[in-house]
Amino acid sequence: MESTGAKFDVTKLDLWYGQTQALNQVSMKIEANSITALIGPSGCGKSTFLRVLDRMNDLIDGVRVEGTVLYDGADIFGSADVIDLRKRIGMVFQKPNPFPMSVFDNVAYGPRVHGLHARTAAEKRHLSELVEKSLVNAALFDEVKDRLHKSALGLSGGQQQRLCIARVLAVEPDVLLMDEPTSALDPISTAKIEALLDELKVRYTIVIVTHNMQQAGRVSDSTGFFLHGELVEYAPTKEIFFNPRDKRTENYISGRFG
Amino acid sequence: MRRRGSVARERAAFGVIRGLSLLTIAILALIMGFILYKGFRFSNEVRGTVLPYAERSPDGLALVVGGGIDLDSLDFPVLYGMYTDEYINWAKISADDFDLLPIAIDPAKPDGSATAKLLFGESADPQWGGLVKTVPDAAAALALLRSTPGAAAILPVDALRASTDTKELRVVPIRRLMLAANEDVVALVDNRSIEDLDDAALARLMGGAVKNWKELGGPDLTVKILSPPAGSTLAAAVASGRPLSAAKASIAPPSMAAYETALSGTSGAVGYSLAADAQAAGLAPLTLKTVESGWNLTWKYLVEAPRLSGKVGGISTIILNTLLMLALTILIAAPIGVAAAVYLIEYAKQGPLIRVLRLGTETLAGIPSIIFGLFGFLFFVNILHFGFGLLSGCLTLTLMILPTIVRTSEEALKAVPRSLREGSLALGATKLQTVLRVTIPAAAPGILTGLILGVGRAVGETAALLFTMGSDYKLAKGLFSSARVLSSHVYLLFAEGISFDRAFSTATVLILVVLVFNFAARRLVGRMGGVK
């Protein structure tokens, strides 16, 4: 992998929750406009790693981080503005978490907090176009176009998760981080989201944490295998699945543990 | 076998639980039903001496009042009181707010002597009150009646008929028939005396069904009914009150004098009498009891301003004061309480200081309101010189309900899933934006529940308000104006013995206010939830 196109360049990352070390000397380069899957058993640190990338771990008391994470060549722990960072790096969570407001307001939330006030007619049109575009890109628009102003809580689980993706897209980010986005969904909703990922890859860099090995195999370009806080193996997905170099990777992928 | 036993136990337990819950519902229904019934309907035993039969023109005379006086009929003892200075205004007579001016035609004139006879009977020494204005003739009385709102006059009916302009005036029928008995009948014998007669007992007595006074709880004397002498005023009055004339007389004295002598001289004697004559002759009246009932909570009661400590008038200003108090209290308490809860949950580092703060809040929530009242009295009323008024009261109430609001808001904020906050922050929202746009709206139903609880406590508060807000029943004129609210009005009506009926109807209004608030808040919560 050439280092010039790397979106993220993580070097020797250590992370502690209080006294417990959750990540140990993780180094990893994530390519732009690709899908990177992070796999591993529960508690291996893959979600923690994902949350480092947009500094969501800042919200948890007693977290200590060492090492460097470069995003487009700039250190995210340095002078970077965390608000701006999170605006450019969107995150989709394991459980759909729509806000208790209308579908429209959910999608418009991001633009609004970033200062898009629909005061004039032009601004209003711009906002509703943005919302529509985001919903279209999240493959949800056709299903919700008649109920944009009804509560988002009335949507199905799969629709809610695509709404959360649309909500992230509306902020026009650069990177999408997804923390097991389909683990709470049924197979049909999962298929829809996987198809969506393939389309989104063209415009965004996607990092996805998944428990589902088949999913990692289906959607990702490269895969990283985490175990006990360490990045055991990180390679193009085909290599990881068909020709793993590490014995532990092979054991995990062949289903001997995990 | 064992299985069957456990099924039986289950069934018994279910029965007990169901019985207890039904009992709870029954008790609730009883309390609410009783208060609401008493609030809407009143039903009182009234004791008096006059019979329920009113004459429009006793002895050819009529009591005339101005049209502004709200009076359908009048008991003779009240009429007597009007002309003997017992009453100085209409408040206790008709609940009207006028000074009383009793007018009588000069007793020296022929028309005047009839008035004296109506009021004082054959008494040699009429006790005219000092308020009574004597006029030379009926025309002068009518002129005075028209010019004075609180005037009342006793006039010959003929003079009234002759007058051309009586539109603004009203003739009030008088109830003056009563039952007089011999002194022995009403005497206390062996610690027993005759009971108050209700309608049924009265009918039995005068129908001749009662042979001995013992049957009515009186002494062991035979009942002897006297019939009024033919041709007398009394006989005419009794005859015109048809339902009463069924009396079976056992003695029929020939003249009024003999009639009165027979009443006072015959042991066990009873007979009709005119109130004025009985008073003059010193006859003992029998006490009658009747049940008066009617609507308690009327539209008028809601829209009229209270007068005379709430004894008359309505409660409109008190309702408005209550709404003002609630609005002001929520206006002060809600922002402070919600802000405190947001700070405690979202911003404060959870340390010992916060624990102490939380313990303090919980303790405050349990302190009796009278103590808040004492504090408010000393601090707001005296030290800050706010005086008795809306502001002092509302600040005291704010202190009282803040702990409730803070605690429930805290719980509501805590219940907002972490994932919602993270979702907002991950979109690049700041902490403040997240709190204002996501966390508080998501917690709004819970916060509103806390506000309703607080309002419920505030609207029901009496003790803390009496010492801080005062008890002026006029509409509050400003922040420093003393104001009475519904709960303190109920308390004062009850504690000062002004009127139980009014206390109940005010209590009903209070309950309705609380219900309306709860309902409105629920609707608001429903709309905030946004679903559907």
mmCIF file with all atom_site columns, C-alpha atoms in Angstrom, chain B residues 234-311:
data_model
loop_
_atom_site.group_PDB
_atom_site.id
_atom_site.type_symbol
_atom_site.label_atom_id
_atom_site.label_alt_id
_atom_site.label_comp_id
_atom_site.label_asym_id
_atom_site.label_entity_id
_atom_site.label_seq_id
_atom_site.pdbx_PDB_ins_code
_atom_site.Cartn_x
_atom_site.Cartn_y
_atom_site.Cartn_z
_atom_site.occupancy
_atom_site.B_iso_or_equiv
_atom_site.pdbx_formal_charge
_atom_site.auth_seq_id
_atom_site.auth_comp_id
_atom_site.auth_asym_id
_atom_site.auth_atom_id
_atom_site.pdbx_PDB_model_num
ATOM 1  C CA . LEU B 1 234 ? -104.913 34.931 62.358 1.00 0.00 ? 234 LEU B CA 1
ATOM 2  C CA . ALA B 1 235 ? -107.816 32.821 61.124 1.00 0.00 ? 235 ALA B CA 1
ATOM 3  C CA . ALA B 1 236 ? -107.664 34.597 57.746 1.00 0.00 ? 236 ALA B CA 1
ATOM 4  C CA . ALA B 1 237 ? -103.937 34.005 57.478 1.00 0.00 ? 237 ALA B CA 1
ATOM 5  C CA . VAL B 1 238 ? -104.288 30.329 58.394 1.00 0.00 ? 238 VAL B CA 1
ATOM 6  C CA . ALA B 1 239 ? -107.178 29.897 55.984 1.00 0.00 ? 239 ALA B CA 1
ATOM 7  C CA . SER B 1 240 ? -105.267 31.418 53.081 1.00 0.00 ? 240 SER B CA 1
ATOM 8  C CA . GLY B 1 241 ? -102.360 29.056 53.717 1.00 0.00 ? 241 GLY B CA 1
ATOM 9  C CA . ARG B 1 242 ? -104.467 26.095 52.634 1.00 0.00 ? 242 ARG B CA 1
ATOM 10 C CA . PRO B 1 243 ? -102.150 23.157 53.360 1.00 0.00 ? 243 PRO B CA 1
ATOM 11 C CA . LEU B 1 244 ? -101.824 24.294 56.919 1.00 0.00 ? 244 LEU B CA 1
ATOM 12 C CA . SER B 1 245 ? -105.523 24.621 57.704 1.00 0.00 ? 245 SER B CA 1
ATOM 13 C CA . ALA B 1 246 ? -106.113 20.914 58.163 1.00 0.00 ? 246 ALA B CA 1
ATOM 14 C CA . ALA B 1 247 ? -105.512 21.254 61.879 1.00 0.00 ? 247 ALA B CA 1
ATOM 15 C CA . LYS B 1 248 ? -107.919 19.283 63.995 1.00 0.00 ? 248 LYS B CA 1
ATOM 16 C CA . ALA B 1 249 ? -108.751 21.574 66.807 1.00 0.00 ? 249 ALA B CA 1
ATOM 17 C CA . SER B 1 250 ? -109.778 20.339 70.190 1.00 0.00 ? 250 SER B CA 1
ATOM 18 C CA . ILE B 1 251 ? -110.307 23.790 71.713 1.00 0.00 ? 251 ILE B CA 1
ATOM 19 C CA . ALA B 1 252 ? -111.845 26.796 69.974 1.00 0.00 ? 252 ALA B CA 1
ATOM 20 C CA . PRO B 1 253 ? -111.554 30.018 72.006 1.00 0.00 ? 253 PRO B CA 1
ATOM 21 C CA . PRO B 1 254 ? -114.044 32.730 71.006 1.00 0.00 ? 254 PRO B CA 1
ATOM 22 C CA . SER B 1 255 ? -111.643 35.714 70.798 1.00 0.00 ? 255 SER B CA 1
ATOM 23 C CA . MET B 1 256 ? -107.989 36.476 70.165 1.00 0.00 ? 256 MET B CA 1
ATOM 24 C CA . ALA B 1 257 ? -107.475 37.406 73.818 1.00 0.00 ? 257 ALA B CA 1
ATOM 25 C CA . ALA B 1 258 ? -109.046 34.143 74.966 1.00 0.00 ? 258 ALA B CA 1
ATOM 26 C CA . TYR B 1 259 ? -106.949 32.282 72.363 1.00 0.00 ? 259 TYR B CA 1
ATOM 27 C CA . GLU B 1 260 ? -103.732 33.699 73.722 1.00 0.00 ? 260 GLU B CA 1
ATOM 28 C CA . THR B 1 261 ? -104.774 33.106 77.297 1.00 0.00 ? 261 THR B CA 1
ATOM 29 C CA . ALA B 1 262 ? -105.654 29.512 76.417 1.00 0.00 ? 262 ALA B CA 1
ATOM 30 C CA . LEU B 1 263 ? -102.263 29.002 74.765 1.00 0.00 ? 263 LEU B CA 1
ATOM 31 C CA . SER B 1 264 ? -100.325 30.337 77.716 1.00 0.00 ? 264 SER B CA 1
ATOM 32 C CA . GLY B 1 265 ? -102.595 28.833 80.345 1.00 0.00 ? 265 GLY B CA 1
ATOM 33 C CA . THR B 1 266 ? -103.395 25.314 79.114 1.00 0.00 ? 266 THR B CA 1
ATOM 34 C CA . SER B 1 267 ? -100.765 22.661 79.666 1.00 0.00 ? 267 SER B CA 1
ATOM 35 C CA . GLY B 1 268 ? -100.015 20.911 76.393 1.00 0.00 ? 268 GLY B CA 1
ATOM 36 C CA . ALA B 1 269 ? -101.728 23.491 74.219 1.00 0.00 ? 269 ALA B CA 1
ATOM 37 C CA . VAL B 1 270 ? -100.497 24.298 70.722 1.00 0.00 ? 270 VAL B CA 1
ATOM 38 C CA . GLY B 1 271 ? -101.829 26.580 67.979 1.00 0.00 ? 271 GLY B CA 1
ATOM 39 C CA . TYR B 1 272 ? -100.961 28.843 65.108 1.00 0.00 ? 272 TYR B CA 1
ATOM 40 C CA . SER B 1 273 ? -99.864  32.320 65.912 1.00 0.00 ? 273 SER B CA 1
ATOM 41 C CA . LEU B 1 274 ? -98.643  35.397 64.127 1.00 0.00 ? 274 LEU B CA 1
ATOM 42 C CA . ALA B 1 275 ? -95.016  36.008 64.967 1.00 0.00 ? 275 ALA B CA 1
ATOM 43 C CA . ALA B 1 276 ? -95.666  39.567 66.139 1.00 0.00 ? 276 ALA B CA 1
ATOM 44 C CA . ASP B 1 277 ? -98.499  38.497 68.466 1.00 0.00 ? 277 ASP B CA 1
ATOM 45 C CA . ALA B 1 278 ? -96.525  35.585 69.886 1.00 0.00 ? 278 ALA B CA 1
ATOM 46 C CA . GLN B 1 279 ? -93.644  37.910 70.601 1.00 0.00 ? 279 GLN B CA 1
ATOM 47 C CA . ALA B 1 280 ? -95.907  40.445 72.265 1.00 0.00 ? 280 ALA B CA 1
ATOM 48 C CA . ALA B 1 281 ? -97.720  37.794 74.289 1.00 0.00 ? 281 ALA B CA 1
ATOM 49 C CA . GLY B 1 282 ? -94.528  35.964 75.221 1.00 0.00 ? 282 GLY B CA 1
ATOM 50 C CA . LEU B 1 283 ? -95.605  32.660 73.676 1.00 0.00 ? 283 LEU B CA 1
ATOM 51 C CA . ALA B 1 284 ? -92.974  29.956 73.043 1.00 0.00 ? 284 ALA B CA 1
ATOM 52 C CA . PRO B 1 285 ? -92.490  29.157 69.358 1.00 0.00 ? 285 PRO B CA 1
ATOM 53 C CA . LEU B 1 286 ? -91.848  25.569 68.266 1.00 0.00 ? 286 LEU B CA 1
ATOM 54 C CA . THR B 1 287 ? -88.633  25.153 66.282 1.00 0.00 ? 287 THR B CA 1
ATOM 55 C CA . LEU B 1 288 ? -89.134  23.806 62.795 1.00 0.00 ? 288 LEU B CA 1
ATOM 56 C CA . LYS B 1 289 ? -86.496  22.277 60.610 1.00 0.00 ? 289 LYS B CA 1
ATOM 57 C CA . THR B 1 290 ? -86.576  22.201 56.870 1.00 0.00 ? 290 THR B CA 1
ATOM 58 C CA . VAL B 1 291 ? -84.066  20.923 54.350 1.00 0.00 ? 291 VAL B CA 1
ATOM 59 C CA . GLU B 1 292 ? -82.935  23.522 51.876 1.00 0.00 ? 292 GLU B CA 1
ATOM 60 C CA . SER B 1 293 ? -81.085  22.320 48.805 1.00 0.00 ? 293 SER B CA 1
ATOM 61 C CA . GLY B 1 294 ? -79.978  23.709 45.494 1.00 0.00 ? 294 GLY B CA 1
ATOM 62 C CA . TRP B 1 295 ? -77.076  24.391 43.200 1.00 0.00 ? 295 TRP B CA 1
ATOM 63 C CA . ASN B 1 296 ? -73.922  25.304 45.039 1.00 0.00 ? 296 ASN B CA 1
ATOM 64 C CA . LEU B 1 297 ? -71.422  25.952 42.271 1.00 0.00 ? 297 LEU B CA 1
ATOM 65 C CA . THR B 1 298 ? -73.191  28.300 39.920 1.00 0.00 ? 298 THR B CA 1
ATOM 66 C CA . TRP B 1 299 ? -71.943  30.340 36.999 1.00 0.00 ? 299 TRP B CA 1
ATOM 67 C CA . LYS B 1 300 ? -72.569  33.407 39.100 1.00 0.00 ? 300 LYS B CA 1
ATOM 68 C CA . TYR B 1 301 ? -70.234  32.064 41.763 1.00 0.00 ? 301 TYR B CA 1
ATOM 69 C CA . LEU B 1 302 ? -67.453  31.772 39.192 1.00 0.00 ? 302 LEU B CA 1
ATOM 70 C CA . VAL B 1 303 ? -67.800  35.198 37.636 1.00 0.00 ? 303 VAL B CA 1
ATOM 71 C CA . GLU B 1 304 ? -68.629  37.434 40.596 1.00 0.00 ? 304 GLU B CA 1
ATOM 72 C CA . ALA B 1 305 ? -66.078  39.087 42.809 1.00 0.00 ? 305 ALA B CA 1
ATOM 73 C CA . PRO B 1 306 ? -66.129  38.028 46.462 1.00 0.00 ? 306 PRO B CA 1
ATOM 74 C CA . ARG B 1 307 ? -67.460  40.380 49.115 1.00 0.00 ? 307 ARG B CA 1
ATOM 75 C CA . LEU B 1 308 ? -67.586  40.313 52.901 1.00 0.00 ? 308 LEU B CA 1
ATOM 76 C CA . SER B 1 309 ? -64.712  37.816 53.319 1.00 0.00 ? 309 SER B CA 1
ATOM 77 C CA . GLY B 1 310 ? -66.248  35.596 50.680 1.00 0.00 ? 310 GLY B CA 1
ATOM 78 C CA . LYS B 1 311 ? -69.524  35.208 52.499 1.00 0.00 ? 311 LYS B CA 1
#
